[in-house]
Amino acid sequence: MEHVMSKSFQPTRLVGAIAIAMGFSPVIFAEDTMNVTQLDPIVVTASKSAEKASEVPARINIIEPKVLEQSPIASLPQLLQTDASINMVQSGGMGQLAEIYLRGTESDHTLVLRDGIRLNNASSGTASLAFIDTTDIKQIEVLKGPASVLYGTDAIGGVIQLVSKTPEKNRAFITGEIGENKTYKSVIGADLYEDGFYAQIRGQRLESDATKVTNQKTNSSDTASFDQKGFSTKFGVEQKDYGISVDYSHNEGSSLYDAYTFNGALLKQDFENEIINLRSRLNVTDNLELNTRLSQFKDEVNQKDSTDFVHSKTQEVELYSKWKFLPQQTLLVGATHRTLDGDILSYGAPYNENVDSTGYYLQHQFNGDRLNTQAGVRIEDNEKYGSHTVGQIAARYQLLDKTSIYTNIGTAFKSPTLNELFNSWNGNPDLKPEESTSYEIGIDQTLPAGFKTGLSAYYTEVEDLIGSVNFGKLTNINKATYQGGEFYVGWQKDDLFAKATYSYVKPENEETHQDLNRRPRQGLTLTTGLQNEVYGISASLVAKSKSKDWDSNYKNPGYATVDINAYWNMNPHIKLFTNIQNIGDVDYKTAYQDQGYYYVNGGRLASAGVTLSY
């Protein structure tokens, strides 16, 4: 990829020059998760219906379109770590394994969706976050707390949903961004829209070299390359009484990664993921709506230095109805059938397994002038473990004109993944399913002079939690508890904004009374800046406290990083932008590796780009 960037190219200087040309002095930024337009965002994850975020009886965070458009290079793990309640553990820089710990829960306790499709791998139970492209994503919704009534057995900690874009006007564009570490990304797309009929196509390519993985120095390369390319298309029709959409996306690439080799050498793997999603809506009457979804998600990884592979496939059929039987009351009734397939060859030991599961759910919603409630129950029939019933009841009450309080109580269960049962390394076929109960209360307050603040506290108890000690055989820990809370304060005045969010969690193994691995107790995000339709500049900080890891002799140190971003819409057809991730080039440790070495972040990444649109 030497043609991408000559040795004399210095992105940091280029970024600075563009910033000066734009009339900005150097300041600091990262993803802004605050709604700078002061509108109440519309979300769909909490109830499978469009509703105002302020009316959801739970804590929900929205990563908005303006954030996603700031840098095409920005990865999904990078975007998600701007939520203070999320600890993103990445085994190196761009393209490396990334695990998400939401409110301290396990990495396979957070369900990742794209327009309702499960992106969690059928074999590992986690989503391949580093390999998920966000080119055609409109916004990301982070719903915190149990959500098993609507989504089944994976949502103990919460749900992260990627909501894709749907064309609303005719448009064509091309975007290019180039940066340090021989990194570049190009995106091309076109939208067509007329009288409710729409079509959309996107294509993208990303390449990056020289990303650090560990702080181990060996004779072999200690940096890793990553490249991916893909395309997506969507077409459909949206009318008052009906809607149909077909969505297809394909992404593939390769990466070098650490595989615990004795000489520290990096191994190569190829990856490929594919999404097919067919959805329909029919308004039978003004008060009765029928919805269907047929989807398939394939997630495959093939090793290039061995014959090992992981081929995962999830197929789902969902049918649900919304019946507004009274002006303020809605009944949601649905069923989902899911087939998980895993074909794996790991360390020479193969297994090929599949699991069928069917869930039946019922949810009641009341939306009054001051009171919003949500109560539901789900029966999940799993062919491996039998039937499990989960339930949830939640309410938000507008106590005063500018004060609302909410409470949320829910149960969930998580069956062992195919890897946990059958993998050759530490699998255990005698594992039992995990079961959880969660309680949460919170308050949101609008203050004078453009300020808004909120506070929440929660307690989650998980029985038969699956884990290991020093990478040994997986076992069911008797019980683990997660006690924590979140606090935020935001401010906006015209084009200026600021927001601070603090998160605390005590994730404890009740048997040993020790903190669970890789869960820092404290997280902090700070964001401030100026944004309008012509130009913007903003700054943010992400900080985490220390955490323990699998080797009790080593801890993951706390860290803080700062990013910057700026953009200038020169005219309706040309946009210039710059980004600097980790402006201080902080070499922080993300997780313990082995023998005194750590995985480290990718370091600073300065970039500049342009979007041409018509």
Coordinates of C-alpha atoms in Angstrom, one line a residue:
M1 CA 0.0 0.0 0.0
E2 CA 3.0 2.3 -0.5
H3 CA 1.1 4.1 -3.2
V4 CA -1.4 5.4 -0.7
M5 CA 1.0 7.6 1.2
S6 CA 4.6 8.7 0.5
K7 CA 7.1 8.8 3.2
S8 CA 7.1 12.6 3.2
F9 CA 3.3 12.7 3.9
Q10 CA 2.7 13.9 7.4
P11 CA -1.1 13.9 8.2
T12 CA -0.7 15.8 11.5
R13 CA 0.7 18.8 9.6
L14 CA -1.9 18.5 6.9
V15 CA -4.7 18.4 9.5
G16 CA -3.3 21.5 11.2
A17 CA -3.0 23.3 7.9
I18 CA -6.6 22.5 6.9
A19 CA -7.8 23.5 10.4
I20 CA -6.0 26.9 10.0
A21 CA -7.4 27.3 6.5
M22 CA -10.8 26.7 8.0
G23 CA -10.2 29.4 10.5
F24 CA -9.9 27.1 13.5
S25 CA -7.2 27.0 16.2
P26 CA -6.2 23.5 17.4
V27 CA -8.7 22.1 19.9
I28 CA -9.8 18.8 21.0
F29 CA -12.7 16.4 19.9
A30 CA -14.2 12.9 19.6
E31 CA -17.6 11.5 19.1
D32 CA -20.4 13.8 20.4
T33 CA -23.3 11.7 21.6
M34 CA -25.3 14.8 22.5
N35 CA -28.2 16.0 20.4
V36 CA -26.9 19.4 19.3
T37 CA -30.2 20.2 17.5
Q38 CA -32.0 20.1 20.9
L39 CA -34.7 17.8 19.3
D40 CA -36.0 14.8 21.2
P41 CA -34.4 11.9 19.2
I42 CA -36.7 9.2 17.9
V43 CA -35.7 5.7 18.9
V44 CA -37.0 2.2 18.0
T45 CA -35.1 -0.3 20.1
A46 CA -36.9 0.0 23.4
S47 CA -40.4 -1.1 22.2
K48 CA -40.0 -2.0 18.5
S49 CA -41.9 1.2 17.8
A50 CA -40.8 4.7 17.1
E51 CA -41.0 6.8 20.2
K52 CA -39.3 9.8 21.8
A53 CA -36.1 9.0 23.8
S54 CA -37.4 11.1 26.7
E55 CA -40.4 8.8 27.1
V56 CA -38.5 5.5 27.2
P57 CA -38.7 4.0 30.7
A58 CA -35.0 3.0 30.7
R59 CA -31.6 4.6 30.1
I60 CA -30.9 4.9 26.4
N61 CA -28.1 6.7 24.6
I62 CA -28.0 7.8 21.0
I63 CA -24.9 8.1 18.8
E64 CA -26.4 10.4 16.2
P65 CA -25.9 10.9 12.4
K66 CA -23.6 13.9 12.8
V67 CA -21.3 11.8 14.9
L68 CA -21.2 8.9 12.4
E69 CA -20.5 11.3 9.5
Q70 CA -17.5 12.9 11.2
S71 CA -15.0 10.3 10.1
P72 CA -15.6 7.3 7.8
I73 CA -12.4 5.7 9.2
A74 CA -13.8 5.6 12.7
S75 CA -14.5 2.0 13.7
L76 CA -17.6 0.7 15.6
P77 CA -15.5 0.0 18.7
Q78 CA -14.2 3.6 18.6
L79 CA -17.7 5.0 18.4
L80 CA -19.1 2.8 21.2
Q81 CA -16.4 3.6 23.7
T82 CA -17.7 7.2 23.9
D83 CA -20.5 5.8 26.1
A84 CA -19.2 6.0 29.7
S85 CA -21.0 2.8 30.7
I86 CA -19.2 0.8 28.0
N87 CA -15.7 -0.7 28.4
M88 CA -14.3 -1.6 25.0
V89 CA -11.5 -4.1 25.3
Q90 CA -9.6 -4.3 22.0
S91 CA -6.6 -6.6 21.5
G92 CA -4.6 -4.0 19.7
G93 CA -5.6 -1.3 17.2
M94 CA -7.7 -1.2 14.1
G95 CA -9.1 -4.5 13.0
Q96 CA -8.3 -6.4 16.2
L97 CA -10.6 -8.4 18.4
A98 CA -12.9 -6.1 20.3
E99 CA -15.1 -7.1 23.3
I100 CA -17.8 -4.9 24.8
Y101 CA -18.6 -4.9 28.5
L102 CA -21.8 -2.9 29.0
R103 CA -22.4 -1.9 32.7
G104 CA -19.9 -4.5 33.7
T105 CA -21.7 -7.5 32.2
E106 CA -20.1 -10.2 30.1
S107 CA -19.1 -9.5 26.5
D108 CA -21.8 -11.9 25.3
H109 CA -24.4 -10.3 27.5
T110 CA -24.9 -7.4 25.1
L111 CA -27.0 -8.0 22.0
V112 CA -25.9 -6.2 18.9
L113 CA -28.5 -5.6 16.2
R114 CA -28.7 -4.0 12.8
D115 CA -32.3 -3.2 11.9
G116 CA -33.5 -6.1 14.1
I117 CA -30.9 -8.6 12.8
R118 CA -28.7 -10.3 15.3
L119 CA -25.0 -9.7 14.7
N120 CA -23.8 -11.8 17.6
N121 CA -21.8 -14.7 16.3
A122 CA -23.6 -18.0 16.6
S123 CA -20.4 -19.8 17.9
S124 CA -18.9 -17.2 20.3
G125 CA -22.0 -15.3 21.3
T126 CA -20.3 -12.0 20.6
A127 CA -20.4 -9.6 17.7
S128 CA -17.3 -9.2 15.5
L129 CA -17.3 -5.5 16.2
A130 CA -14.1 -4.7 14.4
F131 CA -15.4 -6.2 11.1
I132 CA -18.8 -4.4 11.1
D133 CA -18.8 -1.4 8.7
T134 CA -20.9 1.6 9.6
T135 CA -21.0 3.3 6.1
D136 CA -24.8 3.1 5.7
I137 CA -25.7 3.5 9.4
K138 CA -27.9 6.5 10.4
Q139 CA -27.7 6.2 14.2
I140 CA -26.7 3.8 17.0
E141 CA -29.0 3.2 19.9
V142 CA -27.6 1.9 23.2
L143 CA -30.4 0.6 25.3
K144 CA -29.2 -0.2 28.8
G145 CA -30.6 -2.9 31.1
P146 CA -32.4 -6.2 30.4
A147 CA -34.4 -6.4 27.1
S148 CA -35.1 -10.1 26.8
V149 CA -38.9 -9.8 26.5
L150 CA -38.5 -8.4 22.9
Y151 CA -35.1 -9.8 22.0
G152 CA -34.7 -13.2 23.6
T153 CA -31.9 -14.6 25.6
D154 CA -28.8 -12.4 24.8
A155 CA -29.8 -9.0 26.2
I156 CA -28.8 -9.2 29.9
G157 CA -26.7 -6.1 29.9
G158 CA -28.5 -4.3 27.1
V159 CA -29.0 -3.9 23.4
I160 CA -26.9 -2.0 20.8
Q161 CA -28.8 -1.4 17.6
L162 CA -27.4 0.0 14.4
V163 CA -30.2 1.7 12.5
S164 CA -29.5 2.0 8.8
K165 CA -30.2 4.9 6.5
T166 CA -33.3 5.0 4.3
P167 CA -33.3 7.5 1.3
E168 CA -35.5 10.6 1.6
K169 CA -34.2 12.4 -1.5
N170 CA -32.2 12.0 -4.6
R171 CA -28.4 12.2 -3.9
A172 CA -25.0 11.0 -5.1
F173 CA -21.7 11.4 -3.2
I174 CA -18.1 10.3 -2.9
T175 CA -16.0 10.6 0.2
G176 CA -12.3 10.1 0.7
E177 CA -10.3 10.2 4.0
I178 CA -6.5 9.6 4.3
G179 CA -4.4 9.5 7.5
E180 CA -1.4 8.2 9.4
N181 CA -0.4 4.6 9.5
K182 CA -1.0 4.4 5.7
T183 CA -4.7 4.5 6.4
Y184 CA -7.4 5.5 3.9
K185 CA -11.0 5.0 3.3
S186 CA -13.2 5.7 0.3
V187 CA -17.0 5.6 0.1
I188 CA -19.3 6.1 -2.9
G189 CA -23.0 6.1 -2.8
A190 CA -26.3 7.0 -4.5
D191 CA -29.9 7.5 -3.3
L192 CA -33.1 7.6 -5.3
Y193 CA -36.5 8.6 -3.9
E194 CA -39.8 9.3 -5.4
D195 CA -43.3 9.1 -3.9
G196 CA -42.3 6.7 -1.2
F197 CA -40.3 4.4 -3.4
Y198 CA -36.6 4.4 -2.7
A199 CA -33.3 2.7 -3.7
Q200 CA -29.9 3.0 -2.2
I201 CA -26.4 1.7 -2.9
R202 CA -23.1 2.1 -1.1
G203 CA -19.5 0.9 -1.7
Q204 CA -16.5 1.3 0.6
R205 CA -12.9 0.3 1.0
L206 CA -10.6 0.7 4.0
E207 CA -6.9 0.0 4.3
S208 CA -4.5 0.6 7.2
D209 CA -0.9 -0.5 8.0
A210 CA 1.5 -0.2 11.0
T211 CA -1.1 -0.5 13.8
K212 CA 0.4 -1.7 17.0
V213 CA -1.0 -4.8 18.7
T214 CA 1.2 -5.4 21.8
N215 CA 4.1 -3.8 23.6
Q216 CA 6.2 -6.9 23.0
K217 CA 9.3 -6.2 21.0
T218 CA 10.4 -9.2 18.8
N219 CA 12.3 -9.8 15.6
S220 CA 9.0 -10.1 13.8
S221 CA 6.7 -7.2 13.0
D222 CA 4.9 -5.8 16.0
T223 CA 2.4 -3.9 13.8
A224 CA -0.6 -5.2 12.0
S225 CA -2.3 -4.4 8.7
F226 CA -6.1 -4.3 8.2
D227 CA -8.1 -4.0 5.0
Q228 CA -11.8 -4.4 4.2
K229 CA -14.1 -3.7 1.3
G230 CA -17.8 -4.1 0.9
F231 CA -21.1 -2.8 -0.5
S232 CA -24.7 -2.6 0.5
T233 CA -28.0 -2.0 -1.2
K234 CA -31.5 -1.3 0.0
F235 CA -34.7 -0.7 -1.9
G236 CA -38.4 -0.6 -1.0
V237 CA -41.5 1.4 -0.6
E238 CA -43.0 3.2 2.4
Q239 CA -46.6 4.2 2.2
K240 CA -49.2 5.1 4.9
D241 CA -50.9 1.6 4.9
Y242 CA -47.9 -0.6 3.9
G243 CA -44.2 -0.9 3.6
I244 CA -41.7 -3.3 2.1
S245 CA -37.9 -3.2 2.2
V246 CA -35.1 -5.5 1.0
D247 CA -31.6 -4.9 2.5
Y248 CA -28.4 -6.6 1.5
S249 CA -24.8 -5.9 2.6
H250 CA -21.6 -7.7 2.2
N251 CA -18.2 -7.0 3.8
E252 CA -14.9 -8.8 3.5
G253 CA -11.2 -8.3 4.3
S254 CA -8.2 -9.5 6.1
S255 CA -6.2 -8.7 9.2
L256 CA -3.1 -9.7 11.1
Y257 CA -3.6 -10.6 14.7
D258 CA -1.9 -11.9 17.8
A259 CA -2.3 -15.6 18.4
Y260 CA -0.1 -16.2 21.4
T261 CA 2.8 -17.5 19.3
F262 CA 6.1 -17.9 21.2
N263 CA 8.0 -15.5 18.9
G264 CA 5.3 -12.9 18.9
A265 CA 4.6 -13.3 15.2
L266 CA 1.2 -12.1 13.9
L267 CA -1.0 -14.5 12.0
K268 CA -3.3 -13.6 9.1
Q269 CA -7.0 -14.3 8.8
D270 CA -9.6 -13.5 6.2
F271 CA -13.1 -12.5 7.2
E272 CA -16.5 -12.1 5.5
N273 CA -19.9 -11.1 6.7
E274 CA -23.2 -10.9 4.9
I275 CA -26.6 -9.6 5.8
I276 CA -30.0 -10.3 4.1
N277 CA -33.0 -8.6 5.6
L278 CA -36.6 -8.6 4.2
R279 CA -39.2 -6.6 6.1
S280 CA -42.8 -5.8 5.6
R281 CA -45.6 -3.8 7.3
L282 CA -49.3 -3.9 6.7
N283 CA -51.8 -1.6 8.3
V284 CA -54.9 -3.9 8.4
T285 CA -56.9 -1.1 10.1
D286 CA -56.1 2.3 11.6
N287 CA -55.3 0.6 14.9
L288 CA -53.9 -2.8 13.8
E289 CA -50.5 -3.3 12.2
L290 CA -48.8 -6.5 11.1
N291 CA -45.0 -6.8 10.7
T292 CA -42.8 -9.6 9.3
R293 CA -39.0 -10.0 9.1
L294 CA -37.0 -12.7 7.4
S295 CA -33.2 -12.4 7.8
Q296 CA -29.9 -14.1 7.6
F297 CA -26.5 -13.1 9.0
K298 CA -23.4 -15.0 7.9
D299 CA -20.1 -14.4 9.8
E300 CA -17.0 -16.3 8.6
V301 CA -13.3 -16.3 9.5
N302 CA -10.7 -18.4 7.7
Q303 CA -7.1 -18.7 9.0
K304 CA -4.4 -18.3 6.4
D305 CA -1.6 -19.9 8.5
S306 CA -3.5 -22.9 9.5
T307 CA -6.6 -24.9 8.4
D308 CA -8.8 -23.5 11.3
F309 CA -12.0 -21.7 10.5
V310 CA -15.2 -20.4 12.1
H311 CA -18.3 -20.3 9.9
S312 CA -21.4 -18.9 11.7
K313 CA -24.9 -18.4 10.4
T314 CA -28.0 -17.0 12.1
Q315 CA -31.4 -17.3 10.4
E316 CA -34.6 -15.7 11.8
V317 CA -38.3 -15.4 11.0
E318 CA -40.3 -12.9 13.0
L319 CA -44.0 -12.0 13.0
Y320 CA -45.6 -9.5 15.3
S321 CA -48.6 -7.3 15.5
K322 CA -49.3 -3.9 17.1
W323 CA -52.9 -3.4 18.2
K324 CA -53.8 0.0 19.5
F325 CA -57.0 -1.1 21.2
L326 CA -57.5 2.2 23.2
P327 CA -56.2 5.7 22.3
Q328 CA -53.4 5.4 24.9
Q329 CA -52.8 1.6 25.0
T330 CA -51.0 -0.7 22.6
L331 CA -50.6 -4.5 22.7
L332 CA -47.6 -6.0 20.9
V333 CA -47.8 -9.8 20.2
G334 CA -45.1 -11.7 18.4
A335 CA -43.1 -14.8 17.7
T336 CA -39.5 -15.3 16.5
H337 CA -38.0 -18.5 15.3
R338 CA -34.2 -18.6 15.2
T339 CA -31.7 -21.2 13.9
L340 CA -28.0 -20.9 14.9
D341 CA -25.4 -22.8 12.9
G342 CA -21.8 -23.2 13.8
D343 CA -19.2 -25.0 11.7
I344 CA -15.8 -24.7 13.4
L345 CA -12.3 -26.2 13.2
S346 CA -10.3 -25.0 16.1
Y347 CA -6.7 -26.2 16.9
G348 CA -7.5 -29.2 14.7
A349 CA -10.7 -30.2 16.6
P350 CA -13.9 -29.7 14.5
Y351 CA -17.5 -29.4 15.6
N352 CA -20.6 -28.7 13.6
E353 CA -23.7 -27.8 15.7
N354 CA -27.0 -26.0 15.3
V355 CA -29.6 -24.9 17.7
D356 CA -33.2 -24.0 17.1
S357 CA -35.1 -21.6 19.4
T358 CA -38.6 -20.1 19.3
G359 CA -39.7 -17.2 21.4
Y360 CA -43.3 -16.0 22.0
Y361 CA -43.7 -12.5 23.5
L362 CA -46.5 -10.2 24.7
Q363 CA -46.0 -6.6 25.6
H364 CA -48.4 -3.9 26.8
Q365 CA -47.7 -0.2 26.5
F366 CA -49.5 2.7 28.0
N367 CA -48.6 6.2 26.7
G368 CA -50.4 8.9 28.7
D369 CA -49.9 12.6 29.1
R370 CA -47.6 12.1 32.1
L371 CA -47.2 8.3 32.5
N372 CA -45.6 5.8 30.1
T373 CA -45.5 2.1 31.0
Q374 CA -44.2 -1.0 29.4
A375 CA -44.9 -4.5 30.7
G376 CA -44.3 -7.8 29.0
V377 CA -43.5 -11.5 29.1
R378 CA -41.6 -13.9 26.8
I379 CA -41.5 -17.7 26.7
E380 CA -38.4 -19.0 25.0
D381 CA -38.4 -22.6 23.8
N382 CA -34.8 -23.7 23.2
E383 CA -34.2 -27.2 21.9
K384 CA -31.1 -27.7 24.0
Y385 CA -32.3 -26.3 27.4
G386 CA -36.1 -26.4 27.3
S387 CA -38.4 -23.5 28.1
H388 CA -37.5 -20.3 29.9
T389 CA -39.8 -17.4 30.8
V390 CA -38.6 -13.9 31.2
G391 CA -40.5 -10.7 32.1
Q392 CA -40.2 -7.0 32.4
I393 CA -42.1 -4.1 33.9
A394 CA -41.0 -0.5 33.5
A395 CA -42.6 3.0 33.9
R396 CA -41.6 6.6 33.4
Y397 CA -43.6 9.4 35.1
Q398 CA -43.5 13.1 34.4
L399 CA -43.4 14.2 38.0
L400 CA -43.2 17.9 37.1
D401 CA -43.1 19.7 33.8
K402 CA -39.3 19.4 33.7
T403 CA -38.8 16.4 35.9
S404 CA -39.4 12.7 35.1
I405 CA -38.5 9.6 37.0
Y406 CA -38.4 6.0 35.8
T407 CA -38.0 2.4 37.1
N408 CA -37.2 -0.8 35.2
I409 CA -37.3 -4.4 36.5
G410 CA -36.5 -7.3 34.3
T411 CA -35.3 -10.9 34.1
A412 CA -33.3 -12.6 31.4
F413 CA -31.4 -15.8 30.7
K414 CA -28.4 -16.6 28.5
S415 CA -27.7 -20.2 27.3
P416 CA -24.1 -21.3 26.8
T417 CA -22.7 -20.6 23.3
L418 CA -21.6 -23.3 21.0
N419 CA -18.0 -22.4 21.8
E420 CA -18.5 -22.5 25.5
L421 CA -20.0 -26.0 25.1
F422 CA -17.8 -27.6 22.5
N423 CA -14.6 -25.7 21.8
S424 CA -11.4 -27.8 22.2
W425 CA -9.6 -25.3 24.4
N426 CA -11.9 -24.7 27.5
G427 CA -15.3 -25.9 26.4
N428 CA -17.5 -27.6 29.0
P429 CA -20.7 -29.6 27.9
D430 CA -22.0 -29.6 31.4
L431 CA -22.5 -25.8 31.6
K432 CA -25.9 -24.5 32.7
P433 CA -27.7 -21.4 31.3
E434 CA -27.1 -18.1 33.0
E435 CA -30.1 -16.3 34.6
S436 CA -30.4 -12.7 35.7
T437 CA -32.6 -10.2 37.5
S438 CA -32.1 -6.5 37.2
Y439 CA -33.5 -3.4 39.0
E440 CA -33.1 0.2 38.0
I441 CA -34.4 3.6 39.0
G442 CA -33.6 7.0 37.5
I443 CA -34.4 10.7 37.2
D444 CA -34.0 13.3 34.4
Q445 CA -34.2 17.0 35.0
T446 CA -34.4 19.9 32.6
L447 CA -32.7 23.0 34.1
P448 CA -32.7 26.7 33.2
A449 CA -30.2 28.2 30.7
G450 CA -30.0 25.2 28.5
F451 CA -28.9 22.6 31.1
K452 CA -30.1 19.1 31.4
T453 CA -29.1 16.4 33.9
G454 CA -29.9 12.9 34.9
L455 CA -29.0 10.2 37.4
S456 CA -29.7 6.4 37.5
A457 CA -28.8 3.5 39.8
Y458 CA -29.1 -0.2 39.0
Y459 CA -28.5 -3.6 40.5
T460 CA -28.1 -6.8 38.4
E461 CA -27.7 -10.3 39.8
V462 CA -26.6 -13.2 37.5
E463 CA -26.7 -16.8 38.7
D464 CA -24.6 -19.5 37.2
L465 CA -22.4 -17.0 35.4
I466 CA -20.1 -18.6 32.9
G467 CA -16.4 -17.8 33.3
S468 CA -12.9 -19.2 33.8
V469 CA -10.0 -18.8 36.2
N470 CA -6.6 -18.2 34.5
F471 CA -7.9 -19.3 31.1
G472 CA -8.9 -22.7 32.6
K473 CA -11.9 -24.8 31.8
L474 CA -15.2 -22.8 31.8
T475 CA -17.4 -23.2 34.8
N476 CA -20.6 -21.8 36.3
I477 CA -19.7 -19.2 39.0
N478 CA -22.3 -19.4 41.7
K479 CA -23.3 -15.8 41.4
A480 CA -22.1 -12.4 40.2
T481 CA -23.6 -9.0 41.0
Y482 CA -23.3 -5.6 39.3
Q483 CA -24.1 -2.5 41.3
G484 CA -23.7 0.8 39.6
G485 CA -25.0 4.1 38.5
E486 CA -24.7 6.8 35.8
F487 CA -24.8 10.6 36.0
Y488 CA -24.8 13.1 33.1
V489 CA -25.1 16.8 32.7
G490 CA -25.5 18.5 29.3
W491 CA -25.7 22.1 28.1
Q492 CA -26.6 23.7 24.9
K493 CA -26.8 27.4 23.8
D494 CA -27.4 28.1 20.1
D495 CA -24.4 26.3 18.3
L496 CA -22.4 25.6 21.5
F497 CA -22.7 22.4 23.5
A498 CA -21.1 20.4 26.2
K499 CA -21.8 17.1 28.0
A500 CA -20.2 15.1 30.7
T501 CA -21.2 11.5 31.6
Y502 CA -19.8 9.5 34.6
S503 CA -20.4 5.8 35.1
Y504 CA -19.6 3.6 38.1
V505 CA -20.0 -0.2 38.4
K506 CA -18.9 -2.8 40.9
P507 CA -18.8 -6.1 39.1
E508 CA -18.3 -8.7 41.8
N509 CA -17.9 -12.5 41.8
E510 CA -20.0 -13.3 44.9
E511 CA -18.0 -16.5 45.5
T512 CA -14.5 -14.9 45.7
H513 CA -15.7 -11.3 46.4
Q514 CA -13.3 -10.1 43.7
D515 CA -14.0 -7.8 40.8
L516 CA -14.6 -9.6 37.5
N517 CA -11.8 -9.3 34.9
R518 CA -11.5 -6.3 32.5
R519 CA -14.2 -4.2 34.1
P520 CA -12.9 -0.8 35.3
R521 CA -15.2 0.5 38.0
Q522 CA -15.2 4.1 36.7
G523 CA -15.7 5.6 33.2
L524 CA -15.9 9.3 32.2
T525 CA -16.6 11.1 28.9
L526 CA -16.4 14.8 28.3
T527 CA -17.5 16.5 25.1
T528 CA -17.7 20.1 24.1
G529 CA -17.7 22.1 20.9
L530 CA -19.6 24.2 18.3
Q531 CA -21.6 22.8 15.4
N532 CA -23.9 24.3 12.8
E533 CA -24.9 23.8 9.2
V534 CA -21.7 25.4 7.9
Y535 CA -18.8 24.5 10.2
G536 CA -18.1 22.8 13.4
I537 CA -15.3 22.0 15.8
S538 CA -15.5 19.9 19.0
A539 CA -13.5 18.1 21.6
S540 CA -13.9 15.1 23.8
L541 CA -12.1 12.9 26.4
V542 CA -12.6 9.3 27.2
A543 CA -11.2 8.0 30.5
K544 CA -11.3 4.7 32.3
S545 CA -10.0 3.6 35.7
K546 CA -7.8 0.6 36.3
S547 CA -9.1 -3.0 36.1
K548 CA -7.9 -6.5 37.0
D549 CA -7.2 -9.1 34.4
W550 CA -6.8 -12.9 34.3
D551 CA -3.3 -12.8 35.8
S552 CA -3.7 -11.4 39.4
N553 CA -0.1 -10.1 39.3
Y554 CA -1.0 -7.6 36.6
K555 CA -3.6 -4.9 36.3
N556 CA -4.8 -2.9 33.3
P557 CA -3.8 0.7 34.1
G558 CA -6.4 3.5 33.8
Y559 CA -6.1 5.8 30.9
A560 CA -7.4 9.0 29.3
T561 CA -7.4 10.0 25.6
V562 CA -8.5 13.0 23.7
D563 CA -9.7 13.3 20.1
I564 CA -10.4 16.3 17.8
N565 CA -12.7 16.9 14.9
A566 CA -13.5 19.8 12.6
Y567 CA -15.5 20.2 9.4
W568 CA -16.4 22.9 6.9
N569 CA -19.3 22.8 4.4
M570 CA -17.8 25.0 1.7
N571 CA -21.0 24.9 -0.3
P572 CA -23.9 22.4 -0.7
H573 CA -21.6 20.1 -2.8
I574 CA -18.2 20.2 -1.0
K575 CA -17.4 19.3 2.6
L576 CA -13.9 19.3 4.2
F577 CA -13.1 17.6 7.5
T578 CA -10.2 16.6 9.7
N579 CA -9.9 14.2 12.6
I580 CA -7.2 13.3 15.1
Q581 CA -7.8 10.3 17.3
N582 CA -5.8 10.2 20.5
I583 CA -4.1 13.5 19.8
G584 CA -1.6 13.0 22.7
D585 CA -0.5 9.6 21.1
V586 CA -1.1 8.0 24.5
D587 CA 0.3 4.5 24.4
Y588 CA -2.3 3.0 26.8
K589 CA -2.8 -0.7 27.6
T590 CA -6.2 -2.2 26.7
A591 CA -5.8 -5.7 28.2
Y592 CA -3.2 -8.1 29.6
Q593 CA -1.7 -10.5 27.1
D594 CA 0.9 -12.8 28.7
Q595 CA 4.4 -12.9 30.3
G596 CA 4.2 -9.3 31.4
Y597 CA 3.1 -7.9 28.0
Y598 CA -0.1 -6.0 27.2
Y599 CA -2.3 -5.4 24.2
V600 CA -2.0 -1.7 23.4
N601 CA -4.1 0.8 21.4
G602 CA -3.2 1.8 17.9
G603 CA -1.8 5.2 18.9
R604 CA -2.6 8.5 17.2
L605 CA -4.4 8.6 13.9
A606 CA -4.6 12.0 12.2
S607 CA -6.6 12.2 9.0
A608 CA -8.2 14.6 6.6
G609 CA -10.9 14.1 4.0
V610 CA -13.4 15.5 1.6
T611 CA -17.0 14.7 0.5
L612 CA -18.3 15.7 -2.9
S613 CA -22.1 15.4 -3.3
Y614 CA -24.7 16.2 -5.8

